[in-house]
CSV table of C-alpha atoms in Angstrom, one decimal:
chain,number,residue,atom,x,y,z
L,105,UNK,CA,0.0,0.0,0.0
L,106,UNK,CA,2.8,2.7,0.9
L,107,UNK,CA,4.9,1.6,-2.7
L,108,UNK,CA,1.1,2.6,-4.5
L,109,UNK,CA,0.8,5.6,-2.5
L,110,UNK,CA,4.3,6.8,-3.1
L,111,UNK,CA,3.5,6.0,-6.9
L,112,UNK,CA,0.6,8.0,-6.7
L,113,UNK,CA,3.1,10.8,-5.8
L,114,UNK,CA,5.0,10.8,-8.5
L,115,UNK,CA,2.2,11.6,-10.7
L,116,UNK,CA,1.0,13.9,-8.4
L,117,UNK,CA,4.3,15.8,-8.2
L,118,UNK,CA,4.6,16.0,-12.1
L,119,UNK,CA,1.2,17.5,-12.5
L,120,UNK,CA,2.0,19.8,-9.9
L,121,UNK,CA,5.5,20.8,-11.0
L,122,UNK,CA,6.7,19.8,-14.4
L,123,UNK,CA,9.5,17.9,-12.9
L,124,UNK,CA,10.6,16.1,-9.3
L,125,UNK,CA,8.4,13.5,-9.1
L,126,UNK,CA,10.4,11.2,-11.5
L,127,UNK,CA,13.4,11.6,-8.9
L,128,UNK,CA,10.7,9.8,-6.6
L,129,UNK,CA,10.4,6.7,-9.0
L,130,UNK,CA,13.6,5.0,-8.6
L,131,UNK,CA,13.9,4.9,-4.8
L,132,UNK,CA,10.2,3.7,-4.9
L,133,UNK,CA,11.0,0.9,-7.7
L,134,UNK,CA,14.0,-0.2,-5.6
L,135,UNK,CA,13.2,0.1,-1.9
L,136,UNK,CA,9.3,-0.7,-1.6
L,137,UNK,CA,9.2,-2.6,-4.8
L,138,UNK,CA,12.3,-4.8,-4.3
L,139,UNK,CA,13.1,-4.1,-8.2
L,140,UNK,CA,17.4,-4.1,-8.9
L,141,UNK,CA,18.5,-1.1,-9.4
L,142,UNK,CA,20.0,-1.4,-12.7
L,143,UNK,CA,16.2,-2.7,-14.1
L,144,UNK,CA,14.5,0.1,-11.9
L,145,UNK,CA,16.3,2.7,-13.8
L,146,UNK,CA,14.9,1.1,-17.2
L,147,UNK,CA,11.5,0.8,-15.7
L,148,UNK,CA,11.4,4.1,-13.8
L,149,UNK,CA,11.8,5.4,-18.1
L,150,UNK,CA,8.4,3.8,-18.7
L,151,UNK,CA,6.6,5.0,-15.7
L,152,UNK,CA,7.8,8.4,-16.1
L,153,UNK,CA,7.5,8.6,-19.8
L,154,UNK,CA,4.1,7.5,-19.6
L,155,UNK,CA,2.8,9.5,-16.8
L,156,UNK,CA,4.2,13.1,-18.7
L,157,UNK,CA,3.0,11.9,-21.9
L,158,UNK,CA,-0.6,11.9,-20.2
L,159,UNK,CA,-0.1,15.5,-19.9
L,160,UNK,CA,0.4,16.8,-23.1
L,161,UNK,CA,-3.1,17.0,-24.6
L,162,UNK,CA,-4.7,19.0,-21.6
L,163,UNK,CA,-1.7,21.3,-21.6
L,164,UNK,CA,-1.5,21.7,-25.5
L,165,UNK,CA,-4.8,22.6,-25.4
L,166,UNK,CA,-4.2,25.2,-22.7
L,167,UNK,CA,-1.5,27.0,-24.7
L,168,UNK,CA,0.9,25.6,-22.0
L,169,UNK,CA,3.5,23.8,-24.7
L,170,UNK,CA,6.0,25.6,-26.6
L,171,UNK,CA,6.6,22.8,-29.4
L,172,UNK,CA,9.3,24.4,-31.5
L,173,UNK,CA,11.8,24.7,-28.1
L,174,UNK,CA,10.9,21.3,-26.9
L,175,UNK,CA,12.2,19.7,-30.4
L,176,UNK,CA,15.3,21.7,-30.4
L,177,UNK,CA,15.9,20.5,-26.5
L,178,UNK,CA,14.2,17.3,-27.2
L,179,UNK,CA,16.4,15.5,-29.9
L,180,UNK,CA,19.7,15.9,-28.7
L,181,UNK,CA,18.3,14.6,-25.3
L,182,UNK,CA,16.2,11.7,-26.9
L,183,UNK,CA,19.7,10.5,-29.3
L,184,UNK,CA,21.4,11.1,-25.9
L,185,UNK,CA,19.4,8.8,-24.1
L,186,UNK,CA,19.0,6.0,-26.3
L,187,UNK,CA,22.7,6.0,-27.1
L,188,UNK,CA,22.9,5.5,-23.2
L,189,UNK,CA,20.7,2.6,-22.4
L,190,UNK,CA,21.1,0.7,-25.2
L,191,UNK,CA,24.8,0.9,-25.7
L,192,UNK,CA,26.3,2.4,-22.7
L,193,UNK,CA,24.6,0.9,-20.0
L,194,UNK,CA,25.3,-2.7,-20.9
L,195,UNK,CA,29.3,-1.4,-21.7
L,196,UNK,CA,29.1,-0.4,-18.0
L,197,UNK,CA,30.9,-3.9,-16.3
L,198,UNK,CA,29.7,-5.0,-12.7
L,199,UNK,CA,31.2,-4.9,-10.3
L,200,UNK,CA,32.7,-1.4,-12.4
L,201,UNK,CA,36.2,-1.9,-9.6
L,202,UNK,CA,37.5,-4.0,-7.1
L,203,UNK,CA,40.5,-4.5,-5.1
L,204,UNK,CA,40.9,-7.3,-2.4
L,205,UNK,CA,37.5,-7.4,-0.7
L,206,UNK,CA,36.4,-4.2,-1.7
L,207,UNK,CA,34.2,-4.0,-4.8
L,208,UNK,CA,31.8,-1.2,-5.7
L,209,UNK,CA,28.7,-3.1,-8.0
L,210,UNK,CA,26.9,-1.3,-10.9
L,211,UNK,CA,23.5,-0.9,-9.3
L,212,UNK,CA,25.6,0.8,-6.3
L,213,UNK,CA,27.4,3.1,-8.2
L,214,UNK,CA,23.9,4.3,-10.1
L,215,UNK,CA,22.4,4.5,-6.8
L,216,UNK,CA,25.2,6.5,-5.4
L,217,UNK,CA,25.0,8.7,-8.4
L,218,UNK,CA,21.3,9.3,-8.1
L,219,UNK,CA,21.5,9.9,-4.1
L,220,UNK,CA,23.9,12.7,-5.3
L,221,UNK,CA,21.4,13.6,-8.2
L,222,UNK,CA,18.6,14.6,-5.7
L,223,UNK,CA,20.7,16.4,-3.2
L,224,UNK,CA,21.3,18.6,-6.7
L,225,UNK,CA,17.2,18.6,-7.3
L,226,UNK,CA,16.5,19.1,-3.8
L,227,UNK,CA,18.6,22.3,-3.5
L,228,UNK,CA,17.1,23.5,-6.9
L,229,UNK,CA,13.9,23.0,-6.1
L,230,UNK,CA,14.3,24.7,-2.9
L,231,UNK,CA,15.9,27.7,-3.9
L,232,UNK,CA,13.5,27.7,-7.1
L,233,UNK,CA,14.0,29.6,-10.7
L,234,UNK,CA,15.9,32.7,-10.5
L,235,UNK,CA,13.5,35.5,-11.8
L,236,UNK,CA,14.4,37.5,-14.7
L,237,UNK,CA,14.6,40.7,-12.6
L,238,UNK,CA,17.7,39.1,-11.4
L,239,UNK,CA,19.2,38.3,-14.8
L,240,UNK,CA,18.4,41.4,-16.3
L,241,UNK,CA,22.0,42.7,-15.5
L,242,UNK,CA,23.5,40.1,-18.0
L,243,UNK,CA,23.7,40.9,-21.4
L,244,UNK,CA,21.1,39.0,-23.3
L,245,UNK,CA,22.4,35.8,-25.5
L,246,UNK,CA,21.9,36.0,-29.4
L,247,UNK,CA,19.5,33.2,-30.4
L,248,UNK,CA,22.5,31.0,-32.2
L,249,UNK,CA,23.8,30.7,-28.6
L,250,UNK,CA,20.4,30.4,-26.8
L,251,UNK,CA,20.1,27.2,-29.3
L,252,UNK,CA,23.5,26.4,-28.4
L,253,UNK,CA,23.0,25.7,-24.9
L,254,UNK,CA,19.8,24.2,-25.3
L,255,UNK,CA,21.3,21.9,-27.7
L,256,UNK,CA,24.5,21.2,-24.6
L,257,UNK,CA,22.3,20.7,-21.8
L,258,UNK,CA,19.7,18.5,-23.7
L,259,UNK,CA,22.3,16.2,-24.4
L,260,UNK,CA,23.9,16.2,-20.7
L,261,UNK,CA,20.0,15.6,-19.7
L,262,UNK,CA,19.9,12.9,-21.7
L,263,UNK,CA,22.6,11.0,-20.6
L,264,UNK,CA,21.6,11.4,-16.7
L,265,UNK,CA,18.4,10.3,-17.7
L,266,UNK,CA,19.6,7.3,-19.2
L,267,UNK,CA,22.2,6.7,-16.6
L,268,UNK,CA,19.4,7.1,-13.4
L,269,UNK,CA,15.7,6.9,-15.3
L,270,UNK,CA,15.0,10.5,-13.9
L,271,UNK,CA,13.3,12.7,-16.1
L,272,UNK,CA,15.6,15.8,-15.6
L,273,UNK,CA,12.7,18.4,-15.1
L,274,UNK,CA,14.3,19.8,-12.4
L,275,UNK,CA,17.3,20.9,-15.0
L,276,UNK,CA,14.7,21.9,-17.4
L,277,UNK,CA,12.2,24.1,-16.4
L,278,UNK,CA,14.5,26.4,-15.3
L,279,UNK,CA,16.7,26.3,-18.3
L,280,UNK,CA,13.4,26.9,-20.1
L,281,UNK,CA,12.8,30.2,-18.1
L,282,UNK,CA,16.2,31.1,-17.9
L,283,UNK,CA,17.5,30.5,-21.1
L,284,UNK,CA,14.8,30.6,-23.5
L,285,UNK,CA,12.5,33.4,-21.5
L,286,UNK,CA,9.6,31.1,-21.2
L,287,UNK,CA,6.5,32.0,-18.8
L,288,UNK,CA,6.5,29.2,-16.2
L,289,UNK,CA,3.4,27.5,-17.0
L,290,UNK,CA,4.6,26.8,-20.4
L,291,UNK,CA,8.1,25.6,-19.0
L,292,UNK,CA,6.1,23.3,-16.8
L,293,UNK,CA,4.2,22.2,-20.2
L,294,UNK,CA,7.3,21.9,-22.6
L,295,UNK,CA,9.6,20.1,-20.0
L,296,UNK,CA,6.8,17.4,-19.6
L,297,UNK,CA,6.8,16.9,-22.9
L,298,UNK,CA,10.6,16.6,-23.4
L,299,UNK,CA,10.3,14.3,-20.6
L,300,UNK,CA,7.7,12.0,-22.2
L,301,UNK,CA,9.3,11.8,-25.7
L,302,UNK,CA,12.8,10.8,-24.4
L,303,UNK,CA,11.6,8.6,-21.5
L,304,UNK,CA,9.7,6.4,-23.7
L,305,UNK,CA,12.2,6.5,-26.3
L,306,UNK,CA,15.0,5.8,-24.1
L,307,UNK,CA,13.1,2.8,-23.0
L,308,UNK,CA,13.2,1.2,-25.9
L,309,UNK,CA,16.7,0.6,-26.0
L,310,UNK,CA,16.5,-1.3,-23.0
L,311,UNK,CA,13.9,-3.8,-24.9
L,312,UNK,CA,16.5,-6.3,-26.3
L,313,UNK,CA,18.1,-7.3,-22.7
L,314,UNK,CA,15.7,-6.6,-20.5
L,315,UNK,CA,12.7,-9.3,-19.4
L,316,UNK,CA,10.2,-6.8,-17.9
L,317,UNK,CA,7.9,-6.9,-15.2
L,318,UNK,CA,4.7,-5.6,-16.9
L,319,UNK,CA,2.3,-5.9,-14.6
L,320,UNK,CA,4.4,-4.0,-12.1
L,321,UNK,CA,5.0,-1.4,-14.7
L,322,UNK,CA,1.7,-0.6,-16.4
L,323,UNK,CA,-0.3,-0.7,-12.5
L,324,UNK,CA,2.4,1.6,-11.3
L,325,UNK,CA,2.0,3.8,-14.3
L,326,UNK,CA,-1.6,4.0,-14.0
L,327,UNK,CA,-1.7,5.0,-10.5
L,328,UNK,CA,1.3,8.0,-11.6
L,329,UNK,CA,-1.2,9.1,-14.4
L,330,UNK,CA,-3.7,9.1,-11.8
L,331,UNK,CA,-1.8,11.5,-9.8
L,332,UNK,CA,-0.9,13.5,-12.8
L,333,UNK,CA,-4.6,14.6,-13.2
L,334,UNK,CA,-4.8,15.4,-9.5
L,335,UNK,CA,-1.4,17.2,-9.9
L,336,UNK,CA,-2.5,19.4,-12.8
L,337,UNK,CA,-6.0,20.5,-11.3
L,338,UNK,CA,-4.5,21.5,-8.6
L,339,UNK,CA,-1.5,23.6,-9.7
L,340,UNK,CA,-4.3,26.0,-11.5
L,341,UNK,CA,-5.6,26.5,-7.6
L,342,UNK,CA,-2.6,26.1,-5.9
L,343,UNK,CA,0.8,28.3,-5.8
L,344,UNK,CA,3.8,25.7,-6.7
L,345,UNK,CA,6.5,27.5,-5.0
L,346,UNK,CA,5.4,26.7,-1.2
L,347,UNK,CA,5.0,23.4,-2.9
L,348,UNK,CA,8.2,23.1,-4.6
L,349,UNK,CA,10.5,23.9,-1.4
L,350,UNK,CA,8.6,21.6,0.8
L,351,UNK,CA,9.0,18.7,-1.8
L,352,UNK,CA,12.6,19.9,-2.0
L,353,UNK,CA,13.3,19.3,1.5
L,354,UNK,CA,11.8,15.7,1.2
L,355,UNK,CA,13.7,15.2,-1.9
L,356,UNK,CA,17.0,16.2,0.4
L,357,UNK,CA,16.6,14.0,3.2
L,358,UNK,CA,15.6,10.7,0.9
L,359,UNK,CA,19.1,11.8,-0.8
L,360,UNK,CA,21.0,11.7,2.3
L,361,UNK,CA,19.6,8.7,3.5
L,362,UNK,CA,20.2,6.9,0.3
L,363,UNK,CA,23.5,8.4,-0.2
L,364,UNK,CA,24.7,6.8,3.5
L,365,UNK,CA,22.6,3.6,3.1
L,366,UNK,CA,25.2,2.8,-0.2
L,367,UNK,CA,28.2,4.2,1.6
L,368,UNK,CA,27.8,1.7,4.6
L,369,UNK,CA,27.0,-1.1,1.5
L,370,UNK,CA,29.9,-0.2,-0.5
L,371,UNK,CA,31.8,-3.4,0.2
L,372,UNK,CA,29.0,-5.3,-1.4
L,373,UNK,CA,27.7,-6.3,-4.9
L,374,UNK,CA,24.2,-5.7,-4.5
């Protein structure tokens, strides 16, 4: 009952915010599901994927999508993240290094790597976007270099994503505002989309070595999209930013804990 909850939250966080509630999915997958972590990162791109492709119709119909930036971020992150689970991943060897009786396993190190992924949300998330009062000192970029860094940090998104199974809004949305000058509701909308496309894309390179669970996945799913809908009714009553930080907090201490749970563990090939 608490792993159905918790997957009802990661819908519900999506909806709300356009990003965090994929950094939910693979503790959920691993420590109340019981799923490996190397598989839980393939299966938290389904469930994610899934859940933010549910959005886009409601929000495209809202105005809430800016199409034309979510290609130009979208394809380098969706050849990113293909490229990363179906060749990179199975390159990665496990354990990746020993010596004696030390040896640090594969699903340790991507656990280690996402514990240290959602400190990095958490703190974003507290802090929140930087508003473009503050930015207005620096000069403004020429659209060849807005596309630029689009282009740069839709390709490092992609390869976390495929590395961890996190849908990288928290990296996003505010590269949307920031970057691109986009109105926060329509951040939330693109970034969801980006999400969905490379998510379910990236999933599919994990097709030819991977025997999934898929009643696990598509009952998980459902309850996500359930949450979604919740989620995205409410964030048209309710302010996101008191929402945001205290999600953030949560996000900081499941990060810590998981971050010393593997450091205790490291001896062991999980």
């Amino acid at each position: 009952m608490l792993a159905y909850f918790a997957s009802l939250l990661i819908g519900l966080a999506l909806g709300l915010l356009g990003g965090g509630g994929s950094i939910l999915t693979l503790p959920v997958l691993v420590y109340l599901f019981g799923v490996s972590a190397v598989e839980a990162t393939a299966y938290s791109l389904f469930i994610v994927g899934a859940t933010a492709l549910a959005s886009i119709v409601p929000k495209a119909r809202a105005g809430e999508i800016d199409f034309k930036t979510a290609l130009w971020f979208g394809l380098p992150s969706i050849a990113a993240v293909y490229f990363t689970r179906s060749v990179l991943m199975p390159a990665i060897p496990d354990p990746i290094w020993s010596a004696g009786t030390f040896a640090l396993g594969k699903g340790t190190a991507l656990m280690l790597l996402f514990a240290v992924l959602m400190v990095w949300a958490s703190i974003s998330m507290i802090k929140g976007p930087q508003s473009k009062k503050q930015n207005s000192a620096k000069p403004s970029l020429s659209p060849i270099a807005k596309t630029a860094l689009v282009l740069a940090e839709g390709l490092g998104v992609g390869v976390l994503t495929g590395l961890v199974g996190a849908g990288g809004g928290f990296l996003i949305v505010p590269a949307l505002v920031l970057i691109m000058g986009l109105e926060m509701k329509v951040a939330v909308g693109t970034s969801l989309t980006i999400i969905a496309f490379k998510s379910l894309i990236g999933f599919t390179g994990d097709l030819d070595h991977l025997d999934a669970n898929w009643t696990l996945l598509l009952s998980v799913t459902a309850i996500a999209i359930v949450g979604m809908v919740f989620g995205s009714a409410l964030s048209k009553r309710v302010a996101s930013s008191l929402l945001q930080k205290a999600f953030g907090w949560f996000v900081l201490t499941m990060g810590l804990l998981i971050l010393t749970e593997r450091i205790f563990t490291l001896n062991l090939i999980p």
